Structures are given as structure tokens and as C-alpha cells.
Coordinates of C-alpha atoms in Angstrom, one line a residue:
Chain A
M1 CA 15.1 -33.7 58.8
T2 CA 11.7 -35.2 58.2
T3 CA 11.2 -38.3 56.2
T4 CA 8.1 -37.0 54.3
E5 CA 8.9 -34.3 51.8
A6 CA 6.7 -31.2 52.0
A7 CA 4.3 -31.4 49.1
P8 CA 4.5 -28.3 46.8
K9 CA 1.8 -25.8 47.5
P10 CA -1.0 -26.1 44.9
A11 CA -1.3 -23.2 42.6
P12 CA -3.9 -20.8 43.8
V13 CA -7.2 -20.5 41.9
P14 CA -8.8 -17.1 42.6
E15 CA -12.6 -17.0 43.2
G16 CA -14.6 -16.1 40.1
S17 CA -11.9 -17.2 37.7
R18 CA -12.3 -19.2 34.5
T19 CA -9.9 -21.8 33.2
V20 CA -8.2 -20.6 30.1
T21 CA -5.9 -22.7 27.9
L22 CA -2.7 -21.0 26.9
K23 CA -0.9 -22.4 23.9
I24 CA 2.6 -20.9 24.2
Q25 CA 5.4 -21.3 21.7
R26 CA 8.4 -22.5 23.6
F27 CA 12.0 -22.7 22.5
N28 CA 15.1 -23.5 24.5
P29 CA 18.1 -23.1 22.2
E30 CA 20.2 -25.5 24.4
V31 CA 17.8 -28.4 24.0
D32 CA 15.4 -27.8 21.2
D33 CA 16.1 -27.9 17.4
A34 CA 13.0 -25.9 16.6
P35 CA 10.2 -24.0 18.5
H36 CA 7.2 -26.0 19.6
F37 CA 3.9 -25.3 21.3
E38 CA 3.0 -26.3 24.9
T39 CA -0.4 -25.8 26.5
Y40 CA -1.1 -24.7 30.0
D41 CA -4.5 -24.5 31.8
V42 CA -4.5 -21.4 34.0
P43 CA -7.3 -19.6 36.0
A44 CA -8.1 -16.1 34.6
L45 CA -10.2 -13.3 36.1
P46 CA -12.0 -10.9 33.8
T47 CA -9.8 -8.1 35.2
D48 CA -6.5 -10.0 34.4
R49 CA -4.3 -9.0 31.6
V50 CA -2.7 -11.7 29.4
L51 CA 0.6 -10.7 31.2
N52 CA -0.9 -11.9 34.5
L53 CA -1.6 -15.4 32.9
L54 CA 2.0 -15.5 31.6
F55 CA 3.2 -14.8 35.1
Y56 CA 0.9 -17.6 36.4
V57 CA 2.7 -20.0 34.1
K58 CA 6.1 -18.8 35.1
N59 CA 5.5 -18.6 38.8
Y60 CA 3.5 -21.8 39.4
L61 CA 3.8 -24.1 36.4
D62 CA 7.1 -23.7 34.7
G63 CA 9.8 -21.4 36.0
S64 CA 11.9 -21.9 32.9
F65 CA 9.4 -19.9 30.8
A66 CA 11.1 -16.8 29.5
F67 CA 9.5 -13.5 28.3
R68 CA 10.2 -9.8 28.5
R69 CA 8.2 -7.3 30.6
S70 CA 9.2 -4.2 32.5
C71 CA 6.6 -1.7 33.5
A72 CA 3.7 -4.0 32.9
H73 CA 1.5 -0.9 32.2
G74 CA 1.8 -0.3 28.5
V75 CA 4.5 2.4 28.8
C76 CA 7.8 0.6 28.3
G77 CA 6.9 -1.5 25.3
S78 CA 8.8 -4.6 26.5
D79 CA 6.1 -7.3 26.3
A80 CA 5.2 -7.1 22.6
M81 CA 4.1 -10.6 21.4
R82 CA 1.7 -12.3 19.1
I83 CA -1.5 -13.0 20.9
N84 CA -4.0 -15.1 18.8
G85 CA -2.1 -14.2 15.7
V86 CA -1.8 -10.5 16.1
N87 CA 0.9 -8.3 17.7
R88 CA -0.2 -6.9 21.0
L89 CA 1.3 -5.8 24.3
A90 CA 0.5 -8.6 26.8
C91 CA 0.0 -5.9 29.5
K92 CA -2.7 -4.1 27.5
V93 CA -4.9 -7.1 26.5
L94 CA -7.7 -7.5 29.1
M95 CA -9.0 -11.1 29.6
K96 CA -12.6 -10.0 29.6
D97 CA -12.2 -9.2 26.0
M98 CA -10.6 -12.5 25.2
F99 CA -13.1 -15.0 26.8
A100 CA -15.0 -17.2 24.4
A101 CA -18.7 -16.5 24.1
N102 CA -21.3 -18.7 25.8
G103 CA -18.9 -20.0 28.4
K104 CA -17.0 -22.1 25.8
Q105 CA -13.3 -23.0 26.5
T106 CA -11.0 -20.1 25.8
T107 CA -7.7 -20.8 24.1
L108 CA -5.0 -18.1 23.7
T109 CA -2.1 -18.7 21.3
I110 CA 1.0 -16.9 22.4
E111 CA 4.0 -16.6 20.1
P112 CA 7.0 -14.3 19.9
I113 CA 7.0 -11.4 17.4
K114 CA 7.9 -12.3 13.9
G115 CA 10.9 -11.3 11.8
L116 CA 13.5 -10.8 14.5
P117 CA 15.9 -13.6 15.5
L118 CA 14.4 -15.9 18.2
E119 CA 16.5 -16.4 21.3
K120 CA 14.4 -18.2 23.8
D121 CA 10.6 -18.7 24.3
L122 CA 9.2 -15.2 23.7
Y123 CA 12.6 -13.5 23.6
V124 CA 13.8 -12.1 20.3
D125 CA 16.9 -10.2 19.5
M126 CA 15.8 -6.6 19.2
E127 CA 19.1 -5.3 17.9
P128 CA 18.1 -5.2 14.1
F129 CA 15.1 -3.2 15.2
F130 CA 17.1 -0.6 17.2
E131 CA 19.7 -0.5 14.4
A132 CA 17.1 0.7 12.0
Y133 CA 15.8 3.2 14.6
R134 CA 19.3 4.7 15.1
A135 CA 19.8 4.9 11.4
I136 CA 17.2 7.6 10.9
K137 CA 18.9 9.9 13.5
P138 CA 16.1 10.1 16.1
Y139 CA 17.3 13.3 17.8
L140 CA 16.9 17.0 17.3
M141 CA 19.3 18.3 14.6
T142 CA 20.0 22.0 14.2
Y143 CA 22.7 24.0 12.5
G144 CA 24.1 27.4 13.3
N145 CA 24.2 29.1 16.7
D146 CA 21.9 27.9 19.5
P147 CA 19.2 30.4 20.3
T148 CA 19.7 32.3 23.6
R149 CA 16.2 31.3 24.8
E150 CA 14.1 28.2 24.1
R151 CA 13.1 27.1 20.6
I152 CA 9.6 28.5 20.1
Q153 CA 7.0 26.4 18.4
S154 CA 3.3 27.2 17.7
A155 CA 0.6 24.8 18.9
A156 CA -0.3 24.1 15.3
D157 CA 3.3 23.2 14.5
R158 CA 3.4 20.9 17.5
A159 CA 0.2 19.2 16.5
R160 CA 1.7 18.4 13.1
F161 CA 3.8 15.5 14.4
D162 CA 1.9 14.8 17.7
D163 CA 0.7 11.4 16.6
T164 CA 4.2 10.0 16.0
T165 CA 5.6 11.3 19.4
K166 CA 3.6 8.5 21.1
C167 CA 5.9 5.7 19.9
I168 CA 7.3 3.4 22.7
L169 CA 9.5 1.3 20.4
C170 CA 7.8 -2.0 21.3
A171 CA 8.3 -3.3 17.7
C172 CA 4.6 -4.4 17.4
C173 CA 4.4 -2.5 14.0
T174 CA 7.7 -3.4 12.5
T175 CA 7.2 -7.1 13.3
S176 CA 3.6 -7.1 11.9
C177 CA 4.9 -6.0 8.5
P178 CA 4.9 -8.7 5.7
V179 CA 7.7 -6.7 4.0
Y180 CA 9.8 -6.7 7.1
W181 CA 9.4 -10.5 7.5
S182 CA 10.9 -11.2 4.1
E183 CA 13.2 -8.1 3.8
G184 CA 14.9 -7.7 7.1
S185 CA 16.9 -4.8 5.6
Y186 CA 13.7 -2.7 5.3
F187 CA 13.8 0.1 7.9
G188 CA 10.3 -0.9 9.1
P189 CA 7.4 1.2 10.3
A190 CA 8.8 2.1 13.7
A191 CA 11.9 3.7 12.3
I192 CA 9.8 5.7 9.8
V193 CA 7.4 6.8 12.5
N194 CA 10.3 8.1 14.5
A195 CA 11.8 9.8 11.4
H196 CA 8.4 11.4 10.8
R197 CA 8.4 12.8 14.4
F198 CA 11.5 14.9 13.5
I199 CA 10.9 15.5 9.8
F200 CA 7.7 17.4 10.5
D201 CA 9.0 19.1 13.6
S202 CA 9.4 22.8 12.8
R203 CA 12.4 23.2 15.2
D204 CA 14.4 20.4 13.5
E205 CA 16.7 21.1 10.5
G206 CA 17.6 17.6 9.6
A207 CA 14.5 16.8 7.5
E208 CA 16.4 16.7 4.2
E209 CA 19.0 14.4 5.7
R210 CA 16.4 11.9 7.0
L211 CA 14.4 12.1 3.8
D212 CA 17.5 11.1 2.0
I213 CA 18.1 8.1 4.2
L214 CA 14.4 7.0 3.8
N215 CA 14.6 7.5 0.0
D216 CA 16.8 4.4 -0.1
V217 CA 15.4 1.2 -1.7
E218 CA 15.1 -0.2 1.8
G219 CA 13.3 3.0 2.9
V220 CA 9.7 4.2 2.7
W221 CA 9.2 2.8 -0.8
R222 CA 9.2 -0.8 0.5
C223 CA 5.9 0.0 2.2
R224 CA 3.0 -1.8 0.5
T225 CA 0.2 -0.2 2.7
T226 CA -1.1 -3.4 4.2
F227 CA -2.1 -1.5 7.4
N228 CA -0.9 -4.3 9.6
C229 CA 1.3 -1.8 11.5
T230 CA -1.6 0.6 12.1
D231 CA -3.7 -2.3 13.4
A232 CA -0.9 -3.6 15.7
C233 CA 0.2 -0.3 17.3
P234 CA -0.7 -0.4 21.0
R235 CA -0.5 3.4 21.1
G236 CA -3.0 3.9 18.3
I237 CA -0.5 5.7 16.1
Q238 CA -1.7 6.0 12.5
V239 CA 1.5 4.3 11.3
T240 CA 0.6 3.8 7.7
K241 CA -0.6 7.4 7.4
A242 CA 2.7 8.6 8.8
I243 CA 4.7 6.5 6.3
Q244 CA 2.5 7.9 3.5
E245 CA 3.2 11.4 4.6
V246 CA 6.9 10.8 4.4
K247 CA 6.5 9.3 0.9
R248 CA 4.5 12.4 -0.2
A249 CA 7.1 14.7 1.4
L250 CA 9.7 12.9 -0.8
L251 CA 7.5 13.2 -3.9
F252 CA 6.3 16.8 -3.6
K253 CA 8.3 18.8 -1.1
R254 CA 11.7 18.5 -2.6
T255 CA 13.3 20.6 -5.3
Chain B
M1 CA -12.1 -21.1 46.6
A2 CA -11.4 -24.6 45.4
T3 CA -13.8 -25.5 42.7
S4 CA -13.9 -28.3 40.2
E5 CA -11.6 -26.2 38.1
V6 CA -8.8 -26.8 40.5
T7 CA -8.0 -30.1 39.0
T8 CA -7.6 -28.6 35.5
A9 CA -6.0 -25.4 36.6
G10 CA -2.3 -25.8 37.0
S11 CA -1.9 -28.8 34.7
G12 CA 1.0 -27.8 32.5
G13 CA 3.4 -28.8 29.8
R14 CA 1.3 -31.0 27.4
A15 CA 3.7 -30.8 24.5
R16 CA 2.4 -30.5 21.0
K17 CA 4.5 -30.2 17.9
K18 CA 4.2 -27.7 15.0
A19 CA 5.2 -24.2 15.4
G20 CA 4.2 -20.9 13.9
T21 CA 0.7 -19.7 12.9
L22 CA -0.5 -17.4 10.2
Y23 CA -0.4 -13.7 11.1
R24 CA -4.0 -12.5 11.4
G25 CA -3.2 -9.2 9.8
D26 CA -5.4 -6.2 9.0
I27 CA -8.0 -6.6 6.2
G28 CA -5.6 -4.4 4.2
M29 CA -3.0 -7.2 4.3
W30 CA -5.4 -9.6 2.7
S31 CA -6.4 -7.1 0.1
W32 CA -2.7 -6.8 -0.7
V33 CA -2.3 -10.6 -0.9
A34 CA -5.3 -10.7 -3.3
H35 CA -3.8 -7.9 -5.3
R36 CA -0.5 -9.8 -5.7
I37 CA -2.3 -13.1 -6.7
T38 CA -4.6 -11.3 -9.3
G39 CA -1.7 -9.4 -10.6
V40 CA 0.4 -12.5 -11.2
A41 CA -2.6 -14.4 -12.7
T42 CA -3.3 -11.5 -15.1
F43 CA 0.4 -11.4 -16.1
L44 CA 0.3 -15.2 -16.8
F45 CA -2.8 -14.7 -18.9
L46 CA -1.2 -11.8 -20.9
F47 CA 1.9 -14.0 -21.5
V48 CA -0.3 -16.8 -23.0
H49 CA -2.4 -14.3 -24.8
V50 CA 0.6 -12.7 -26.6
L51 CA 1.8 -16.2 -27.6
D52 CA -1.6 -17.3 -29.0
T53 CA -2.2 -14.1 -30.8
A54 CA 1.3 -14.3 -32.3
L55 CA 0.3 -17.6 -33.9
V56 CA -1.6 -15.5 -36.5
R57 CA 1.8 -14.6 -37.9
V58 CA 2.5 -18.4 -38.2
S59 CA -0.7 -19.1 -40.1
P60 CA -4.3 -18.1 -39.7
N61 CA -5.3 -21.8 -39.6
T62 CA -3.0 -22.6 -36.7
Y63 CA -4.4 -19.6 -34.9
D64 CA -8.0 -20.8 -35.6
S65 CA -7.3 -24.3 -34.4
V66 CA -5.7 -23.1 -31.1
I67 CA -8.6 -20.7 -30.5
D68 CA -11.0 -23.6 -31.1
T69 CA -9.4 -25.5 -28.2
Y70 CA -10.4 -22.6 -26.0
K71 CA -14.1 -23.1 -26.6
T72 CA -14.7 -25.4 -23.6
P73 CA -16.7 -24.8 -20.5
L74 CA -13.5 -25.0 -18.4
V75 CA -11.9 -22.2 -20.4
N76 CA -15.1 -20.3 -20.2
L77 CA -14.9 -20.4 -16.3
M78 CA -11.3 -19.4 -16.5
E79 CA -12.3 -16.4 -18.6
L80 CA -14.8 -15.4 -15.9
G81 CA -11.9 -15.8 -13.4
L82 CA -9.8 -13.5 -15.6
V83 CA -12.5 -10.8 -15.5
A84 CA -12.8 -11.2 -11.8
A85 CA -9.0 -10.9 -11.3
V86 CA -8.6 -7.9 -13.7
L87 CA -11.6 -6.1 -12.1
Y88 CA -10.3 -6.6 -8.6
H89 CA -6.8 -5.6 -9.5
A90 CA -8.1 -2.5 -11.2
L91 CA -10.4 -1.4 -8.4
N92 CA -7.9 -2.2 -5.6
G93 CA -5.3 -0.3 -7.7
I94 CA -7.5 2.8 -7.5
R95 CA -7.8 2.3 -3.8
V96 CA -4.0 1.9 -3.3
M97 CA -3.5 5.1 -5.4
L98 CA -5.9 7.0 -3.2
V99 CA -4.1 5.7 -0.1
D100 CA -0.9 7.0 -1.7
F101 CA -2.0 10.4 -2.9
W102 CA -5.1 11.4 -1.1
S103 CA -4.3 12.9 2.4
K104 CA -7.4 11.1 3.9
G105 CA -6.7 7.9 2.0
A106 CA -5.1 6.0 4.9
K107 CA -8.0 7.0 7.2
Y108 CA -10.7 5.6 4.8
Q109 CA -8.8 2.6 3.5
R110 CA -11.3 0.1 5.1
P111 CA -14.5 1.8 3.7
M112 CA -12.8 2.1 0.4
L113 CA -12.0 -1.7 0.4
W114 CA -15.6 -2.5 1.3
A115 CA -16.8 -0.2 -1.5
I116 CA -14.6 -1.8 -4.1
I117 CA -15.7 -5.3 -3.0
V118 CA -19.4 -4.2 -3.5
I119 CA -18.6 -2.8 -6.9
W120 CA -16.7 -5.9 -7.8
V121 CA -19.6 -8.2 -6.9
V122 CA -22.2 -5.9 -8.6
V123 CA -20.2 -5.8 -11.8
L124 CA -19.3 -9.5 -11.7
I125 CA -22.9 -10.9 -11.4
P126 CA -24.1 -9.6 -14.8
S127 CA -20.7 -10.5 -16.3
A128 CA -21.1 -14.1 -15.1
Y129 CA -24.6 -14.2 -16.4
F130 CA -23.8 -13.1 -19.9
M131 CA -20.4 -14.9 -20.1
L132 CA -21.6 -18.3 -18.8
R133 CA -25.1 -18.3 -20.4
H134 CA -24.0 -19.9 -23.6
N135 CA -22.2 -22.8 -22.0
V136 CA -24.8 -23.4 -19.3
E137 CA -27.5 -23.7 -21.9
K138 CA -25.3 -26.1 -23.9
I139 CA -24.6 -28.3 -21.0
F140 CA -28.0 -28.3 -19.2
G141 CA -30.2 -27.6 -22.1
A142 CA -31.9 -24.3 -22.9

């Protein structure tokens, strides 16, 4: 046993990095009454993603900092959060696009996504989001006997719903929707996008059933076309367009 | 390499109160907010308007005296505000209908918004000139 305690290793500062101020909303349900902001100065390389900076905070500055991430490459959709006031995936926002011009101090505001129950720091309870997703029956529905071979689909029929197949269920769109913030019972853009994916699939036979579900007061008619969802989607899905197509299907295609 | 930034890098946990910031939504969100505000403002005007017009049923003199109280520069400005509100609400209403019923509406929502703002300003400038001219001359002299 030595009498002098080993000083903690200083946090590394990579060459060519700039100091960036992260203003992060923190909330520990066991201690805090309400969420508050804390600021951290961290070094950032132009090639860093915002996610790298969050890990810098967690690994070197405050291990109690909690956030979700899984693949870290824009595929799993776990790290949706509000970055400078808009919903983004932390793993898809490159720091070189975030640096302030003329070498001024860069400040990033990081908050959890809005409209879902806050659990800790950037964690929210995703259950209401997935509940709406399950409600629109996001799976192939067919009736009658299964074909002996595969279900044939033309390229044009496949292209009809191609845009909405890209959804990764990150909740960026649903939690950017002003209607969803105030009406938690609204299905939300993500559920409608995934309904669209099957409604316009020529192999699927459950379109009527899904349209009935979305014809509800809490369905597509809640949409006020603010286009926040289209702006927020990290996959570039034309979310509002998809919702409008479902609305028009309800208006014109039914007998 | 250790630079002068080392001292600042790694300083953490300066607590600051206040939580929650405004969502910086798409321009379409702000057009929707403006649509709501102009809609409610127009409704409130119509409410007052129905009441003051109904005064004619009480007596034409009462009606005249109430209308006389409107002839102030402040009400004149409010009238211009009403024209601005109704005009925006009407133009944006057309845009929203196109987004709803035109298959390319969602794609062109932003150009359509800029277009209605241009039309709004272009129509509002001559309206402001003709509506405010009388009162401006009265206050500042012809």
C-alpha cells in the first residue's frame, strides 16, 4: 500500500481537436425533482459524431450519464435525441457540420426526445411509441390459401412503398410532432409510416383493416402537416407525404 | 498533444437550472403556428363584429356611437392587422389544401410557403398605404 493515491489519468485531448461545450439535460429520478442542464467542455475532432462526445462525457467526466445507443452507425435507431433543438440520431451528426463559424465557441444543446415519459438523463420510455406501432399490425396479412411458390411482385409495385420500408423506429418523427406532444393518444408519424408500408404493398390484404384503424379520431386526421417529422427523419423518409397518401386513400379509394 | 485547451477540456458538471428548450421545427411548423394565431384572431374579430353590427337592431344611434369609437389610429392599425391575418390565413389555407389534395403538395410545401409570403407582402404594402394614409396625414400633417 502506498501512501500517495494514484492521481486519476487526465482525460485525453486528441491532436487537432477543438473544445466544444455540451449543454446536456440531466435527470436522476432518485435525486432530482426536475430535469436540469449541466455543461461539459469536451475536445471534438471534425470527424467525431455527437455520439463520440457523449461517450467522452460518460467515459472521462461523469460515468453516471445515461443514454441509449446500440449500433452507433445509424441503423438501429437507439440514439434519437434533441440536438440543438431538433431530433437527430447522435451517431449521424458529424461535428464538422456543428462547429461555429470563425472559430467561435461551439455549444451543443442535448436533450431527450419530447413527448415520451422521461426516465433518466436521455432515456425515455419507448413503450407508448411501440404500442402505437403494434396497433397498426406491422406484418404481412393475407387470407385464403398460401401460394405454392413465392408471392410475385412487380418492380413498380415494390417501388410504390419503397420509401416507407426504410423506417428504423428511432422515434425521431413521432417525438418531433407538436400534435403528439399534446395528444399522446395520437398514433404518430412512425406508426402511420409503417402502416403505409403494408397498405400500399400489393401482396398484402390487410389494407382495409389498417385504414379502418387509422380512420380513428386519433389516426391520420390528427396530422396538421407541420412537416417536423419529414425534417427529423434520419432516413430521409418523406413522412408527411406518406401520411397524406394514407389520408387520400381513406378519402378516395374506399367504397 | 497537450495544448492550452487541456485545462478547459475535461472540466465538467457546471450545473445550471432551467430545463427544456423550444423545438426548432420545420418552417412548416411555424406556418402552422401562425395559421392558428391568425385563425383565432380572425374568429375574435368576427365575434366582436357580429356584436357591434347587431347593435343596429338596438338603435341606429347606438350603432353610430360605437362605430365612432373605432375611428382612432389604434383601431386603424388593428384593421391593418386584421387584413394581414385574414390574408395570411387564406393564402396558407390554400397551401394546406394543396398539401392535402395535390400529390406533389408535400414535396413543394416550402416553395409554396415562400410564394404565399411573397404574395402576402406584395398585397399588404399597398393595403397599408391606402388604409393608413388618412390617419398618418391627420397625425403628422398632410
